[in-house]
Every structure is written in structure tokens, then in C-alpha cells.
PDB file of C-alpha atoms in Angstrom:
ATOM      1  CA  MET A   1       0.000   0.000   0.000  1.00 54.00           C
ATOM      2  CA  THR A   2       1.589   3.260  -1.027  1.00 81.00           C
ATOM      3  CA  GLN A   3      -1.446   5.453  -0.592  1.00 90.00           C
ATOM      4  CA  SER A   4      -2.827   6.744   2.656  1.00 93.00           C
ATOM      5  CA  ILE A   5      -6.525   6.129   3.280  1.00 96.00           C
ATOM      6  CA  PHE A   6      -8.686   8.795   4.858  1.00 95.00           C
ATOM      7  CA  TYR A   7     -11.778   7.263   6.473  1.00 97.00           C
ATOM      8  CA  HIS A   8     -14.672   9.525   7.300  1.00 95.00           C
ATOM      9  CA  ALA A   9     -18.433   9.447   7.629  1.00 95.00           C
ATOM     10  CA  GLY A  10     -19.626  12.762   6.292  1.00 91.00           C
ATOM     11  CA  CYS A  11     -19.939  14.425   9.690  1.00 90.00           C
ATOM     12  CA  PRO A  12     -19.027  18.115   9.994  1.00 90.00           C
ATOM     13  CA  VAL A  13     -15.816  17.302  11.893  1.00 90.00           C
ATOM     14  CA  CYS A  14     -14.933  14.803   9.162  1.00 90.00           C
ATOM     15  CA  ILE A  15     -15.494  17.229   6.330  1.00 91.00           C
ATOM     16  CA  SER A  16     -13.479  19.945   7.991  1.00 89.00           C
ATOM     17  CA  ALA A  17     -10.613  17.512   8.586  1.00 91.00           C
ATOM     18  CA  GLU A  18     -10.873  16.176   5.046  1.00 91.00           C
ATOM     19  CA  GLU A  19     -10.510  19.653   3.563  1.00 90.00           C
ATOM     20  CA  ALA A  20      -7.493  20.296   5.766  1.00 87.00           C
ATOM     21  CA  ILE A  21      -5.841  16.978   4.924  1.00 88.00           C
ATOM     22  CA  LEU A  22      -6.417  17.372   1.200  1.00 87.00           C
ATOM     23  CA  GLU A  23      -4.756  20.769   1.333  1.00 84.00           C
ATOM     24  CA  LEU A  24      -1.715  19.270   3.008  1.00 84.00           C
ATOM     25  CA  ILE A  25      -1.383  16.044   1.047  1.00 84.00           C
ATOM     26  CA  SER A  26      -1.598  15.784  -2.712  1.00 82.00           C
ATOM     27  CA  SER A  27      -4.714  13.927  -3.754  1.00 84.00           C
ATOM     28  CA  ASP A  28      -2.824  11.204  -5.640  1.00 88.00           C
ATOM     29  CA  LYS A  29      -1.304  10.099  -2.338  1.00 89.00           C
ATOM     30  CA  ILE A  30      -4.606   9.625  -0.569  1.00 92.00           C
ATOM     31  CA  ALA A  31      -7.792   7.634  -1.037  1.00 94.00           C
ATOM     32  CA  VAL A  32     -10.935   8.917   0.654  1.00 95.00           C
ATOM     33  CA  VAL A  33     -13.468   6.360   1.957  1.00 96.00           C
ATOM     34  CA  HIS A  34     -16.898   7.439   3.245  1.00 96.00           C
ATOM     35  CA  LEU A  35     -17.850   4.697   5.716  1.00 96.00           C
ATOM     36  CA  GLY A  36     -21.434   5.923   5.882  1.00 93.00           C
ATOM     37  CA  ASN A  37     -21.819   5.159   2.178  1.00 95.00           C
ATOM     38  CA  ALA A  38     -19.510   2.143   2.060  1.00 95.00           C
ATOM     39  CA  LYS A  39     -20.413   0.096   5.112  1.00 95.00           C
ATOM     40  CA  GLU A  40     -18.656  -2.932   3.636  1.00 96.00           C
ATOM     41  CA  LYS A  41     -15.378  -1.085   4.296  1.00 97.00           C
ATOM     42  CA  ILE A  42     -15.984  -0.760   8.045  1.00 97.00           C
ATOM     43  CA  ALA A  43     -14.396  -4.140   8.784  1.00 97.00           C
ATOM     44  CA  GLU A  44     -11.353  -3.183   6.710  1.00 97.00           C
ATOM     45  CA  ALA A  45     -11.014   0.073   8.648  1.00 97.00           C
ATOM     46  CA  GLU A  46     -11.328  -1.718  11.989  1.00 97.00           C
ATOM     47  CA  THR A  47      -8.696  -4.247  10.977  1.00 97.00           C
ATOM     48  CA  ALA A  48      -6.382  -1.340  10.166  1.00 97.00           C
ATOM     49  CA  GLY A  49      -6.912  -0.049  13.706  1.00 97.00           C
ATOM     50  CA  VAL A  50      -9.422   2.728  13.117  1.00 97.00           C
ATOM     51  CA  LYS A  51     -11.442   3.393  16.283  1.00 96.00           C
ATOM     52  CA  SER A  52     -13.187   6.603  15.252  1.00 96.00           C
ATOM     53  CA  VAL A  53     -13.542   8.873  12.265  1.00 96.00           C
ATOM     54  CA  PRO A  54     -12.065  10.914  10.791  1.00 96.00           C
ATOM     55  CA  ALA A  55      -8.878   8.871  10.662  1.00 96.00           C
ATOM     56  CA  LEU A  56      -5.936   8.609   8.330  1.00 96.00           C
ATOM     57  CA  VAL A  57      -4.258   5.231   7.788  1.00 95.00           C
ATOM     58  CA  LEU A  58      -0.721   5.651   6.492  1.00 92.00           C
ATOM     59  CA  PRO A  59       1.156   3.370   4.091  1.00 89.00           C
ATOM     60  CA  ASN A  60       3.300   2.099   7.008  1.00 87.00           C
ATOM     61  CA  GLY A  61       0.190   1.085   8.960  1.00 91.00           C
ATOM     62  CA  ASN A  62       0.178   3.979  11.404  1.00 92.00           C
ATOM     63  CA  VAL A  63      -3.312   5.231  12.222  1.00 95.00           C
ATOM     64  CA  LEU A  64      -3.826   8.923  12.925  1.00 95.00           C
ATOM     65  CA  HIS A  65      -7.154   9.663  14.585  1.00 96.00           C
ATOM     66  CA  ILE A  66      -7.831  13.287  13.764  1.00 95.00           C
ATOM     67  CA  ASN A  67     -10.155  15.177  16.105  1.00 94.00           C
ATOM     68  CA  PHE A  68     -13.281  13.165  16.834  1.00 94.00           C
ATOM     69  CA  GLY A  69     -16.356  12.866  14.648  1.00 93.00           C
ATOM     70  CA  ALA A  70     -17.908   9.530  15.486  1.00 94.00           C
ATOM     71  CA  SER A  71     -16.942   6.178  16.931  1.00 96.00           C
ATOM     72  CA  ILE A  72     -16.686   3.403  14.385  1.00 95.00           C
ATOM     73  CA  GLU A  73     -19.171   1.460  16.532  1.00 94.00           C
ATOM     74  CA  ASP A  74     -21.756   4.135  15.797  1.00 94.00           C
ATOM     75  CA  LEU A  75     -21.412   3.622  12.052  1.00 93.00           C
ATOM     76  CA  LYS A  76     -22.498  -0.016  12.091  1.00 90.00           C
TER      77      LYS A  76
ATOM     78  CA  MET B   1       0.906  32.478   8.701  1.00 54.00           C
ATOM     79  CA  THR B   2       1.660  30.188   5.789  1.00 81.00           C
ATOM     80  CA  GLN B   3       3.287  27.400   7.749  1.00 90.00           C
ATOM     81  CA  SER B   4       1.505  24.785   9.781  1.00 93.00           C
ATOM     82  CA  ILE B   5       2.692  24.351  13.354  1.00 96.00           C
ATOM     83  CA  PHE B   6       2.998  20.903  14.881  1.00 95.00           C
ATOM     84  CA  TYR B   7       2.861  21.069  18.681  1.00 97.00           C
ATOM     85  CA  HIS B   8       4.069  18.125  20.660  1.00 95.00           C
ATOM     86  CA  ALA B   9       5.649  17.258  23.991  1.00 95.00           C
ATOM     87  CA  GLY B  10       8.081  14.474  23.256  1.00 91.00           C
ATOM     88  CA  CYS B  11       5.728  11.681  24.315  1.00 90.00           C
ATOM     89  CA  PRO B  12       5.795   8.401  22.366  1.00 90.00           C
ATOM     90  CA  VAL B  13       2.431   9.156  20.736  1.00 90.00           C
ATOM     91  CA  CYS B  14       3.761  12.595  19.768  1.00 90.00           C
ATOM     92  CA  ILE B  15       6.937  11.266  18.202  1.00 91.00           C
ATOM     93  CA  SER B  16       5.110   8.608  16.261  1.00 89.00           C
ATOM     94  CA  ALA B  17       2.670  11.229  14.937  1.00 91.00           C
ATOM     95  CA  GLU B  18       5.494  13.644  14.170  1.00 91.00           C
ATOM     96  CA  GLU B  19       7.291  11.084  12.037  1.00 90.00           C
ATOM     97  CA  ALA B  20       4.077  10.341  10.184  1.00 87.00           C
ATOM     98  CA  ILE B  21       3.250  14.010   9.611  1.00 88.00           C
ATOM     99  CA  LEU B  22       6.747  14.860   8.431  1.00 87.00           C
ATOM    100  CA  GLU B  23       6.550  12.062   5.902  1.00 84.00           C
ATOM    101  CA  LEU B  24       3.318  13.478   4.546  1.00 84.00           C
ATOM    102  CA  ILE B  25       4.112  17.178   4.612  1.00 84.00           C
ATOM    103  CA  SER B  26       7.339  18.690   3.356  1.00 82.00           C
ATOM    104  CA  SER B  27       9.358  20.096   6.229  1.00 84.00           C
ATOM    105  CA  ASP B  28       9.444  23.640   4.818  1.00 88.00           C
ATOM    106  CA  LYS B  29       5.666  23.805   5.269  1.00 89.00           C
ATOM    107  CA  ILE B  30       5.699  22.920   8.934  1.00 92.00           C
ATOM    108  CA  ALA B  31       7.267  24.225  12.130  1.00 94.00           C
ATOM    109  CA  VAL B  32       7.673  21.798  15.027  1.00 95.00           C
ATOM    110  CA  VAL B  33       7.282  23.136  18.580  1.00 96.00           C
ATOM    111  CA  HIS B  34       8.126  20.977  21.597  1.00 96.00           C
ATOM    112  CA  LEU B  35       5.958  22.393  24.387  1.00 96.00           C
ATOM    113  CA  GLY B  36       7.859  20.481  27.044  1.00 93.00           C
ATOM    114  CA  ASN B  37      11.002  22.382  26.114  1.00 95.00           C
ATOM    115  CA  ALA B  38       9.315  25.667  25.200  1.00 95.00           C
ATOM    116  CA  LYS B  39       6.770  26.257  27.930  1.00 95.00           C
ATOM    117  CA  GLU B  40       6.481  29.911  26.905  1.00 96.00           C
ATOM    118  CA  LYS B  41       4.688  28.702  23.770  1.00 97.00           C
ATOM    119  CA  ILE B  42       1.923  26.929  25.697  1.00 97.00           C
ATOM    120  CA  ALA B  43      -0.197  30.095  25.861  1.00 97.00           C
ATOM    121  CA  GLU B  44       0.239  30.609  22.109  1.00 96.00           C
ATOM    122  CA  ALA B  45      -0.866  27.038  21.473  1.00 97.00           C
ATOM    123  CA  GLU B  46      -3.901  27.405  23.743  1.00 97.00           C
ATOM    124  CA  THR B  47      -4.905  30.631  21.993  1.00 97.00           C
ATOM    125  CA  ALA B  48      -4.729  28.756  18.695  1.00 97.00           C
ATOM    126  CA  GLY B  49      -7.195  26.218  20.113  1.00 97.00           C
ATOM    127  CA  VAL B  50      -4.870  23.374  21.009  1.00 97.00           C
ATOM    128  CA  LYS B  51      -6.399  21.212  23.775  1.00 96.00           C
ATOM    129  CA  SER B  52      -3.970  18.287  23.688  1.00 96.00           C
ATOM    130  CA  VAL B  53      -0.806  17.187  21.961  1.00 96.00           C
ATOM    131  CA  PRO B  54       0.134  16.149  19.399  1.00 96.00           C
ATOM    132  CA  ALA B  55      -1.772  18.746  17.379  1.00 96.00           C
ATOM    133  CA  LEU B  56      -1.331  20.421  14.051  1.00 96.00           C
ATOM    134  CA  VAL B  57      -2.425  24.052  13.603  1.00 95.00           C
ATOM    135  CA  LEU B  58      -2.993  24.864   9.951  1.00 92.00           C
ATOM    136  CA  PRO B  59      -2.393  28.189   8.189  1.00 89.00           C
ATOM    137  CA  ASN B  60      -6.168  28.759   8.024  1.00 87.00           C
ATOM    138  CA  GLY B  61      -6.507  28.354  11.793  1.00 91.00           C
ATOM    139  CA  ASN B  62      -7.938  24.841  11.784  1.00 92.00           C
ATOM    140  CA  VAL B  63      -6.634  22.682  14.611  1.00 95.00           C
ATOM    141  CA  LEU B  64      -6.187  18.964  14.035  1.00 95.00           C
ATOM    142  CA  HIS B  65      -5.782  16.990  17.251  1.00 96.00           C
ATOM    143  CA  ILE B  66      -3.978  13.832  16.199  1.00 95.00           C
ATOM    144  CA  ASN B  67      -4.396  10.808  18.447  1.00 94.00           C
ATOM    145  CA  PHE B  68      -3.855  11.719  22.111  1.00 94.00           C
ATOM    146  CA  GLY B  69      -0.577  12.094  23.907  1.00 93.00           C
ATOM    147  CA  ALA B  70      -1.202  14.540  26.728  1.00 94.00           C
ATOM    148  CA  SER B  71      -3.597  17.273  27.706  1.00 96.00           C
ATOM    149  CA  ILE B  72      -2.175  20.760  27.412  1.00 95.00           C
ATOM    150  CA  GLU B  73      -3.153  21.247  31.061  1.00 94.00           C
ATOM    151  CA  ASP B  74      -0.684  18.517  31.995  1.00 94.00           C
ATOM    152  CA  LEU B  75       2.190  20.384  30.358  1.00 93.00           C
ATOM    153  CA  LYS B  76       1.926  23.463  32.546  1.00 90.00           C
TER     154      LYS B  76
END
């Protein structure tokens, strides 16, 4: 995996963080996944270590939880 | 302000986040402030809206709290 994945769920905190992240990181280095619209990706996010959204999973496996929008449990 | 400021306090969570952030963002776009070593900057960080470290303050004033290392109250 060479791209980072930004998981969010469309909440205001998520959207604000997404705009900030996309200003900092060029869009070809990042994939954006909306877990509210793609519930089949929730398990993948949990396996990667995502506990809440918004979160950024880096190519090296590090998970950065950025501010707090919603718990991943609340998205199920 | 055109640079982002990354505030941290040398904790393991901070260092891990710092390494991740510096891989994502070129170092000329970001200033790193260690609040444990520069306690005079704590007030500046609080004014910017930083509640805990590590945190990234963006040029537009947005504050991204990244994971959780320590409350800013605990650094005083």
C-alpha cells in the first residue's frame, strides 16, 4: 500500500478535517473512503486499527485519529 | 501564517505522529514546537485552540488533534 486512506463518515468534523488533509497532502497520495456510504469497508477500517472517524491510515500502517467525529461502533 | 505548526511534547504518541506528519508534509511547510522544552509557547498554542498534543495548527486556523498524547493542562 503506497497510498494513505482517509476514512470519514460525512460528519461536519470529518469534512473539515478532510478539507485540511487534502490541502496538506496531494490527492494522488490519498484515497478517501466514506464509511457511511460504504459500510462494507468498516471491517477493513477496523482491521487497520481505526477506532473513530475521521482517521488517516498511512502506508506504514500507522493510524492517525484526527479530532473526533464519530466512533466506528456508531457507524455499524 | 503560511506554515503549519505541529505542537508536541516528546511523548511516544507525539513522536510517532510527528514522524508520520513529516513524511506526509514537506518540512518547509511545517514548524515543530516541543511544548515540554518551550513552555512559553503553551499560551500561544492554547490561543490557537490546542487542547492536547500532538496537534497540528494549519495556516487557516484549523486545529487537528492527532491521536492523544497529553492534555495541554498537563504540560503546565
